[in-house]
Amino acid sequence: MKEQDIEKQLKESADNIKMKDFSERWEIIKERIRLESENQTVVPCEQKVAVTSGGYNLHNVTTKKVSFAVGLCCLFLAIVLAIVLPLVLKKNSAKRYLGLEELEIVSVTVEIFETELNKSNINIIDLSDYSNSDFQLFYSKDEQLKGGYVHLFDEENATLIMLLFHTNDVQSDIKFSTEYKTINVNSVNIKYEKIANELTHNFKALADTNSIIYELECIAATDNINPVFEKLFG
């Protein structure tokens, strides 16, 4: 069968289709509509209807709120630490150093010298092997003992020693050039330098024992000052 014949036949079939009258179709469907209406439940607008959704859950909402609050607290804490902590550390690290010029110098006897050191729990190196003189003590404005000064003579090494000592909260005044040397005696690091002098062997030195700092000026018989340090701090 040709394509034109098929189209002609389909057209004739469509023309022969008879549509039912509306009243006839209404009689068929009205009974079905009545039954479906009777089976439906009418909910008054005043009545609350619980509606659930697969994506909504009260527990999830509460969890999210708690998580948000915790996150906010953590953020606030981080900001506080970032601002306050450096200030606190800076304040703690900014140690107050006293200058020697701020201390009161008092000349004392050897007995008072030793008594005051013992009362203040300031322990210095043993001076019993030296001839000594010119005892002085250094006090802060609040009458706290901060250090002292004494002349020593080391007969063994033929060396005169001007020994100044102070606690570690007092600023040292001694300065060194780039030509200084170091020696370690009994875990005490000693920085020293020879002072230019054509007639004698003069040295200046700084020894730090953490709690007590020693500043020394030495006039020695020889150019080798190490035995003097080894006897003092050994």
PDB file of C-alpha atoms in Angstrom:
ATOM      1  CA  MET A   1       0.000   0.000   0.000  1.00  0.00           C
ATOM      2  CA  LYS A   2       1.238   3.370  -0.996  1.00  0.00           C
ATOM      3  CA  GLU A   3       1.896   6.124   1.540  1.00  0.00           C
ATOM      4  CA  GLN A   4      -0.847   8.283   0.032  1.00  0.00           C
ATOM      5  CA  ASP A   5      -3.404   5.472   0.394  1.00  0.00           C
ATOM      6  CA  ILE A   6      -2.417   5.016   4.107  1.00  0.00           C
ATOM      7  CA  GLU A   7      -2.898   8.709   4.842  1.00  0.00           C
ATOM      8  CA  LYS A   8      -6.329   8.645   3.058  1.00  0.00           C
ATOM      9  CA  GLN A   9      -7.487   5.663   5.080  1.00  0.00           C
ATOM     10  CA  LEU A  10      -6.371   7.231   8.433  1.00  0.00           C
ATOM     11  CA  LYS A  11      -8.252  10.417   7.568  1.00  0.00           C
ATOM     12  CA  GLU A  12     -11.438   8.519   6.753  1.00  0.00           C
ATOM     13  CA  SER A  13     -11.162   6.592  10.058  1.00  0.00           C
ATOM     14  CA  ALA A  14     -10.764   9.827  12.021  1.00  0.00           C
ATOM     15  CA  ASP A  15     -13.794  11.368  10.326  1.00  0.00           C
ATOM     16  CA  ASN A  16     -15.900   8.330  11.238  1.00  0.00           C
ATOM     17  CA  ILE A  17     -15.045   8.596  15.013  1.00  0.00           C
ATOM     18  CA  LYS A  18     -18.146   9.756  16.891  1.00  0.00           C
ATOM     19  CA  MET A  19     -17.659  11.721  20.142  1.00  0.00           C
ATOM     20  CA  LYS A  20     -20.065  10.870  22.923  1.00  0.00           C
ATOM     21  CA  ASP A  21     -22.390  13.612  24.095  1.00  0.00           C
ATOM     22  CA  PHE A  22     -21.361  15.476  27.333  1.00  0.00           C
ATOM     23  CA  SER A  23     -24.414  14.188  29.203  1.00  0.00           C
ATOM     24  CA  GLU A  24     -23.488  10.617  28.385  1.00  0.00           C
ATOM     25  CA  ARG A  25     -19.882  11.134  29.617  1.00  0.00           C
ATOM     26  CA  TRP A  26     -21.114  12.937  32.764  1.00  0.00           C
ATOM     27  CA  GLU A  27     -23.307   9.970  33.741  1.00  0.00           C
ATOM     28  CA  ILE A  28     -20.210   7.754  33.616  1.00  0.00           C
ATOM     29  CA  ILE A  29     -17.858   9.895  35.747  1.00  0.00           C
ATOM     30  CA  LYS A  30     -20.203  11.624  38.234  1.00  0.00           C
ATOM     31  CA  GLU A  31     -20.588   8.510  40.374  1.00  0.00           C
ATOM     32  CA  ARG A  32     -16.797   8.108  40.619  1.00  0.00           C
ATOM     33  CA  ILE A  33     -16.366  11.758  41.694  1.00  0.00           C
ATOM     34  CA  ARG A  34     -19.041  11.359  44.420  1.00  0.00           C
ATOM     35  CA  LEU A  35     -17.295   8.315  45.915  1.00  0.00           C
ATOM     36  CA  GLU A  36     -13.867   9.990  45.981  1.00  0.00           C
ATOM     37  CA  SER A  37     -15.347  13.076  47.653  1.00  0.00           C
ATOM     38  CA  GLU A  38     -16.902  10.985  50.436  1.00  0.00           C
ATOM     39  CA  ASN A  39     -13.564   9.285  51.166  1.00  0.00           C
ATOM     40  CA  GLN A  40     -11.668  12.584  51.610  1.00  0.00           C
ATOM     41  CA  THR A  41     -11.183  14.026  55.143  1.00  0.00           C
ATOM     42  CA  VAL A  42     -11.909  17.686  55.467  1.00  0.00           C
ATOM     43  CA  VAL A  43      -9.588  19.507  57.906  1.00  0.00           C
ATOM     44  CA  PRO A  44     -10.839  22.811  59.311  1.00  0.00           C
ATOM     45  CA  CYS A  45      -8.486  25.721  58.852  1.00  0.00           C
ATOM     46  CA  GLU A  46      -8.396  26.226  62.659  1.00  0.00           C
ATOM     47  CA  GLN A  47      -6.986  22.725  63.216  1.00  0.00           C
ATOM     48  CA  LYS A  48      -3.218  22.461  63.250  1.00  0.00           C
ATOM     49  CA  VAL A  49      -1.825  19.826  60.994  1.00  0.00           C
ATOM     50  CA  ALA A  50       1.536  18.280  61.746  1.00  0.00           C
ATOM     51  CA  VAL A  51       3.647  18.444  58.651  1.00  0.00           C
ATOM     52  CA  THR A  52       6.835  16.481  58.443  1.00  0.00           C
ATOM     53  CA  SER A  53       9.528  16.749  55.893  1.00  0.00           C
ATOM     54  CA  GLY A  54      12.384  14.439  55.246  1.00  0.00           C
ATOM     55  CA  GLY A  55      14.821  17.395  55.331  1.00  0.00           C
ATOM     56  CA  TYR A  56      13.656  18.987  58.596  1.00  0.00           C
ATOM     57  CA  ASN A  57      14.446  17.664  62.056  1.00  0.00           C
ATOM     58  CA  LEU A  58      14.308  19.446  65.422  1.00  0.00           C
ATOM     59  CA  HIS A  59      17.402  17.592  66.649  1.00  0.00           C
ATOM     60  CA  ASN A  60      19.361  18.743  63.600  1.00  0.00           C
ATOM     61  CA  VAL A  61      18.329  22.353  64.193  1.00  0.00           C
ATOM     62  CA  THR A  62      19.375  22.197  67.857  1.00  0.00           C
ATOM     63  CA  THR A  63      22.707  20.621  66.903  1.00  0.00           C
ATOM     64  CA  LYS A  64      23.357  23.335  64.356  1.00  0.00           C
ATOM     65  CA  LYS A  65      22.580  26.059  66.913  1.00  0.00           C
ATOM     66  CA  VAL A  66      24.929  24.497  69.479  1.00  0.00           C
ATOM     67  CA  SER A  67      27.657  24.076  66.854  1.00  0.00           C
ATOM     68  CA  PHE A  68      27.279  27.703  65.813  1.00  0.00           C
ATOM     69  CA  ALA A  69      27.499  28.896  69.440  1.00  0.00           C
ATOM     70  CA  VAL A  70      30.587  26.766  70.108  1.00  0.00           C
ATOM     71  CA  GLY A  71      32.211  28.010  66.910  1.00  0.00           C
ATOM     72  CA  LEU A  72      31.458  31.596  67.867  1.00  0.00           C
ATOM     73  CA  CYS A  73      32.985  31.085  71.323  1.00  0.00           C
ATOM     74  CA  CYS A  74      36.104  29.528  69.777  1.00  0.00           C
ATOM     75  CA  LEU A  75      36.430  32.449  67.373  1.00  0.00           C
ATOM     76  CA  PHE A  76      36.066  34.947  70.228  1.00  0.00           C
ATOM     77  CA  LEU A  77      38.658  33.053  72.303  1.00  0.00           C
ATOM     78  CA  ALA A  78      41.082  32.979  69.380  1.00  0.00           C
ATOM     79  CA  ILE A  79      40.717  36.736  68.901  1.00  0.00           C
ATOM     80  CA  VAL A  80      41.264  37.380  72.616  1.00  0.00           C
ATOM     81  CA  LEU A  81      44.370  35.191  72.680  1.00  0.00           C
ATOM     82  CA  ALA A  82      45.726  36.823  69.536  1.00  0.00           C
ATOM     83  CA  ILE A  83      45.406  40.267  71.099  1.00  0.00           C
ATOM     84  CA  VAL A  84      45.919  39.751  74.832  1.00  0.00           C
ATOM     85  CA  LEU A  85      48.534  36.972  74.924  1.00  0.00           C
ATOM     86  CA  PRO A  86      51.259  38.909  73.059  1.00  0.00           C
ATOM     87  CA  LEU A  87      50.680  41.873  75.376  1.00  0.00           C
ATOM     88  CA  VAL A  88      50.999  39.678  78.470  1.00  0.00           C
ATOM     89  CA  LEU A  89      54.143  37.987  77.155  1.00  0.00           C
ATOM     90  CA  LYS A  90      55.631  41.330  76.207  1.00  0.00           C
ATOM     91  CA  LYS A  91      54.879  42.698  79.656  1.00  0.00           C
ATOM     92  CA  ASN A  92      56.468  39.675  81.358  1.00  0.00           C
ATOM     93  CA  SER A  93      59.518  39.797  79.101  1.00  0.00           C
ATOM     94  CA  ALA A  94      60.058  43.525  79.725  1.00  0.00           C
ATOM     95  CA  LYS A  95      62.131  42.957  82.864  1.00  0.00           C
ATOM     96  CA  ARG A  96      62.952  46.051  84.888  1.00  0.00           C
ATOM     97  CA  TYR A  97      66.701  46.550  85.129  1.00  0.00           C
ATOM     98  CA  LEU A  98      68.256  48.856  87.690  1.00  0.00           C
ATOM     99  CA  GLY A  99      71.209  50.999  86.734  1.00  0.00           C
ATOM    100  CA  LEU A 100      74.225  51.085  89.020  1.00  0.00           C
ATOM    101  CA  GLU A 101      73.671  54.836  89.326  1.00  0.00           C
ATOM    102  CA  GLU A 102      70.279  54.109  90.917  1.00  0.00           C
ATOM    103  CA  LEU A 103      71.859  52.170  93.775  1.00  0.00           C
ATOM    104  CA  GLU A 104      73.069  53.624  97.055  1.00  0.00           C
ATOM    105  CA  ILE A 105      76.715  52.761  97.795  1.00  0.00           C
ATOM    106  CA  VAL A 106      77.614  52.188 101.435  1.00  0.00           C
ATOM    107  CA  SER A 107      81.167  51.540 102.684  1.00  0.00           C
ATOM    108  CA  VAL A 108      81.180  48.853 105.382  1.00  0.00           C
ATOM    109  CA  THR A 109      83.496  46.679 107.447  1.00  0.00           C
ATOM    110  CA  VAL A 110      84.260  43.133 106.435  1.00  0.00           C
ATOM    111  CA  GLU A 111      81.984  41.856 109.238  1.00  0.00           C
ATOM    112  CA  ILE A 112      78.997  43.899 108.028  1.00  0.00           C
ATOM    113  CA  PHE A 113      79.817  42.953 104.469  1.00  0.00           C
ATOM    114  CA  GLU A 114      79.566  39.243 105.236  1.00  0.00           C
ATOM    115  CA  THR A 115      76.557  39.617 107.547  1.00  0.00           C
ATOM    116  CA  GLU A 116      74.519  41.583 105.021  1.00  0.00           C
ATOM    117  CA  LEU A 117      75.277  39.106 102.247  1.00  0.00           C
ATOM    118  CA  ASN A 118      74.147  36.200 104.417  1.00  0.00           C
ATOM    119  CA  LYS A 119      70.935  37.996 105.440  1.00  0.00           C
ATOM    120  CA  SER A 120      70.067  38.695 101.802  1.00  0.00           C
ATOM    121  CA  ASN A 121      70.854  35.148 100.632  1.00  0.00           C
ATOM    122  CA  ILE A 122      73.338  36.506  98.095  1.00  0.00           C
ATOM    123  CA  ASN A 123      76.001  33.846  97.650  1.00  0.00           C
ATOM    124  CA  ILE A 124      79.210  35.014  96.007  1.00  0.00           C
ATOM    125  CA  ILE A 125      82.492  33.289  95.235  1.00  0.00           C
ATOM    126  CA  ASP A 126      84.842  32.345  98.098  1.00  0.00           C
ATOM    127  CA  LEU A 127      87.128  35.265  98.968  1.00  0.00           C
ATOM    128  CA  SER A 128      89.011  33.575 101.802  1.00  0.00           C
ATOM    129  CA  ASP A 129      92.147  32.930  99.728  1.00  0.00           C
ATOM    130  CA  TYR A 130      92.673  36.628  99.001  1.00  0.00           C
ATOM    131  CA  SER A 131      93.885  39.652 100.828  1.00  0.00           C
ATOM    132  CA  ASN A 132      90.943  42.036 100.701  1.00  0.00           C
ATOM    133  CA  SER A 133      89.973  45.591 101.478  1.00  0.00           C
ATOM    134  CA  ASP A 134      87.638  48.482 100.618  1.00  0.00           C
ATOM    135  CA  PHE A 135      84.279  46.742 101.191  1.00  0.00           C
ATOM    136  CA  GLN A 136      81.132  48.361  99.790  1.00  0.00           C
ATOM    137  CA  LEU A 137      77.488  47.314  99.500  1.00  0.00           C
ATOM    138  CA  PHE A 138      74.863  48.470  96.957  1.00  0.00           C
ATOM    139  CA  TYR A 139      71.245  49.027  97.987  1.00  0.00           C
ATOM    140  CA  SER A 140      68.133  49.851  95.978  1.00  0.00           C
ATOM    141  CA  LYS A 141      65.725  52.636  96.981  1.00  0.00           C
ATOM    142  CA  ASP A 142      63.564  50.115  98.839  1.00  0.00           C
ATOM    143  CA  GLU A 143      66.662  49.068 100.860  1.00  0.00           C
ATOM    144  CA  GLN A 144      67.125  45.735  99.095  1.00  0.00           C
ATOM    145  CA  LEU A 145      70.744  44.573  98.856  1.00  0.00           C
ATOM    146  CA  LYS A 146      71.660  44.319  95.165  1.00  0.00           C
ATOM    147  CA  GLY A 147      75.429  43.836  95.174  1.00  0.00           C
ATOM    148  CA  GLY A 148      78.799  45.019  96.384  1.00  0.00           C
ATOM    149  CA  TYR A 149      82.411  45.825  95.672  1.00  0.00           C
ATOM    150  CA  VAL A 150      85.749  44.719  97.101  1.00  0.00           C
ATOM    151  CA  HIS A 151      89.473  44.979  96.370  1.00  0.00           C
ATOM    152  CA  LEU A 152      91.274  41.635  96.248  1.00  0.00           C
ATOM    153  CA  PHE A 153      94.926  40.779  95.928  1.00  0.00           C
ATOM    154  CA  ASP A 154      95.830  37.395  94.457  1.00  0.00           C
ATOM    155  CA  GLU A 155      99.353  36.748  95.819  1.00  0.00           C
ATOM    156  CA  GLU A 156      99.672  33.452  93.944  1.00  0.00           C
ATOM    157  CA  ASN A 157      99.208  35.134  90.573  1.00  0.00           C
ATOM    158  CA  ALA A 158     100.487  38.584  91.611  1.00  0.00           C
ATOM    159  CA  THR A 159      97.250  40.223  90.476  1.00  0.00           C
ATOM    160  CA  LEU A 160      95.202  43.089  91.909  1.00  0.00           C
ATOM    161  CA  ILE A 161      91.460  42.532  91.352  1.00  0.00           C
ATOM    162  CA  MET A 162      88.709  45.157  91.635  1.00  0.00           C
ATOM    163  CA  LEU A 163      85.629  42.960  91.955  1.00  0.00           C
ATOM    164  CA  LEU A 164      82.124  44.375  91.536  1.00  0.00           C
ATOM    165  CA  PHE A 165      79.145  42.021  91.788  1.00  0.00           C
ATOM    166  CA  HIS A 166      75.362  42.466  91.558  1.00  0.00           C
ATOM    167  CA  THR A 167      72.123  40.572  91.120  1.00  0.00           C
ATOM    168  CA  ASN A 168      70.850  39.834  87.621  1.00  0.00           C
ATOM    169  CA  ASP A 169      68.221  42.599  87.738  1.00  0.00           C
ATOM    170  CA  VAL A 170      70.956  45.256  87.706  1.00  0.00           C
ATOM    171  CA  GLN A 171      72.239  46.423  84.337  1.00  0.00           C
ATOM    172  CA  SER A 172      75.948  45.884  83.692  1.00  0.00           C
ATOM    173  CA  ASP A 173      77.928  48.940  82.592  1.00  0.00           C
ATOM    174  CA  ILE A 174      80.992  47.150  81.302  1.00  0.00           C
ATOM    175  CA  LYS A 175      81.531  47.352  77.520  1.00  0.00           C
ATOM    176  CA  PHE A 176      83.692  45.287  75.192  1.00  0.00           C
ATOM    177  CA  SER A 177      85.123  45.785  71.743  1.00  0.00           C
ATOM    178  CA  THR A 178      85.069  43.120  69.041  1.00  0.00           C
ATOM    179  CA  GLU A 179      88.462  41.900  70.274  1.00  0.00           C
ATOM    180  CA  TYR A 180      87.163  40.252  73.447  1.00  0.00           C
ATOM    181  CA  LYS A 181      87.870  36.602  74.313  1.00  0.00           C
ATOM    182  CA  THR A 182      85.967  34.015  76.333  1.00  0.00           C
ATOM    183  CA  ILE A 183      86.842  31.269  78.787  1.00  0.00           C
ATOM    184  CA  ASN A 184      84.586  28.821  80.608  1.00  0.00           C
ATOM    185  CA  VAL A 185      85.475  27.944  84.187  1.00  0.00           C
ATOM    186  CA  ASN A 186      83.286  25.543  86.172  1.00  0.00           C
ATOM    187  CA  SER A 187      80.304  26.226  83.842  1.00  0.00           C
ATOM    188  CA  VAL A 188      80.738  29.996  84.260  1.00  0.00           C
ATOM    189  CA  ASN A 189      81.201  31.800  80.963  1.00  0.00           C
ATOM    190  CA  ILE A 190      83.713  34.650  81.274  1.00  0.00           C
ATOM    191  CA  LYS A 191      84.116  37.351  78.654  1.00  0.00           C
ATOM    192  CA  TYR A 192      87.347  39.359  78.930  1.00  0.00           C
ATOM    193  CA  GLU A 193      89.484  41.839  77.073  1.00  0.00           C
ATOM    194  CA  LYS A 194      92.935  43.329  77.576  1.00  0.00           C
ATOM    195  CA  ILE A 195      93.058  47.071  78.127  1.00  0.00           C
ATOM    196  CA  ALA A 196      95.839  48.869  76.277  1.00  0.00           C
ATOM    197  CA  ASN A 197      98.581  49.823  78.708  1.00  0.00           C
ATOM    198  CA  GLU A 198     102.341  49.840  77.997  1.00  0.00           C
ATOM    199  CA  LEU A 199     103.423  49.553  81.646  1.00  0.00           C
ATOM    200  CA  THR A 200     101.056  46.869  83.081  1.00  0.00           C
ATOM    201  CA  HIS A 201      98.809  44.031  81.937  1.00  0.00           C
ATOM    202  CA  ASN A 202      95.313  45.350  82.515  1.00  0.00           C
ATOM    203  CA  PHE A 203      92.168  43.367  81.851  1.00  0.00           C
ATOM    204  CA  LYS A 204      88.428  43.824  82.205  1.00  0.00           C
ATOM    205  CA  ALA A 205      86.060  40.882  82.465  1.00  0.00           C
ATOM    206  CA  LEU A 206      82.397  39.943  82.887  1.00  0.00           C
ATOM    207  CA  ALA A 207      81.359  36.630  84.471  1.00  0.00           C
ATOM    208  CA  ASP A 208      77.678  35.629  84.494  1.00  0.00           C
ATOM    209  CA  THR A 209      76.567  32.904  86.930  1.00  0.00           C
ATOM    210  CA  ASN A 210      72.852  33.570  86.219  1.00  0.00           C
ATOM    211  CA  SER A 211      71.926  34.737  89.730  1.00  0.00           C
ATOM    212  CA  ILE A 212      75.039  36.885  90.274  1.00  0.00           C
ATOM    213  CA  ILE A 213      77.018  38.871  87.716  1.00  0.00           C
ATOM    214  CA  TYR A 214      80.659  39.809  88.302  1.00  0.00           C
ATOM    215  CA  GLU A 215      82.445  42.748  86.719  1.00  0.00           C
ATOM    216  CA  LEU A 216      86.215  42.690  87.161  1.00  0.00           C
ATOM    217  CA  GLU A 217      89.211  44.886  86.500  1.00  0.00           C
ATOM    218  CA  CYS A 218      92.545  43.139  86.899  1.00  0.00           C
ATOM    219  CA  ILE A 219      96.137  44.389  86.962  1.00  0.00           C
ATOM    220  CA  ALA A 220      98.289  41.318  86.414  1.00  0.00           C
ATOM    221  CA  ALA A 221     102.026  40.573  86.447  1.00  0.00           C
ATOM    222  CA  THR A 222     101.843  38.617  83.186  1.00  0.00           C
ATOM    223  CA  ASP A 223      99.861  38.607  79.966  1.00  0.00           C
ATOM    224  CA  ASN A 224      98.175  35.313  80.914  1.00  0.00           C
ATOM    225  CA  ILE A 225      95.036  36.136  82.918  1.00  0.00           C
ATOM    226  CA  ASN A 226      93.430  32.684  82.715  1.00  0.00           C
ATOM    227  CA  PRO A 227      94.939  31.363  85.997  1.00  0.00           C
ATOM    228  CA  VAL A 228      93.342  34.307  87.816  1.00  0.00           C
ATOM    229  CA  PHE A 229      89.885  33.385  86.477  1.00  0.00           C
ATOM    230  CA  GLU A 230      90.400  29.705  87.207  1.00  0.00           C
ATOM    231  CA  LYS A 231      91.213  30.451  90.836  1.00  0.00           C
ATOM    232  CA  LEU A 232      88.269  32.828  91.264  1.00  0.00           C
ATOM    233  CA  PHE A 233      85.582  30.625  89.735  1.00  0.00           C
ATOM    234  CA  GLY A 234      87.115  27.155  89.942  1.00  0.00           C
TER     235      GLY A 234
END
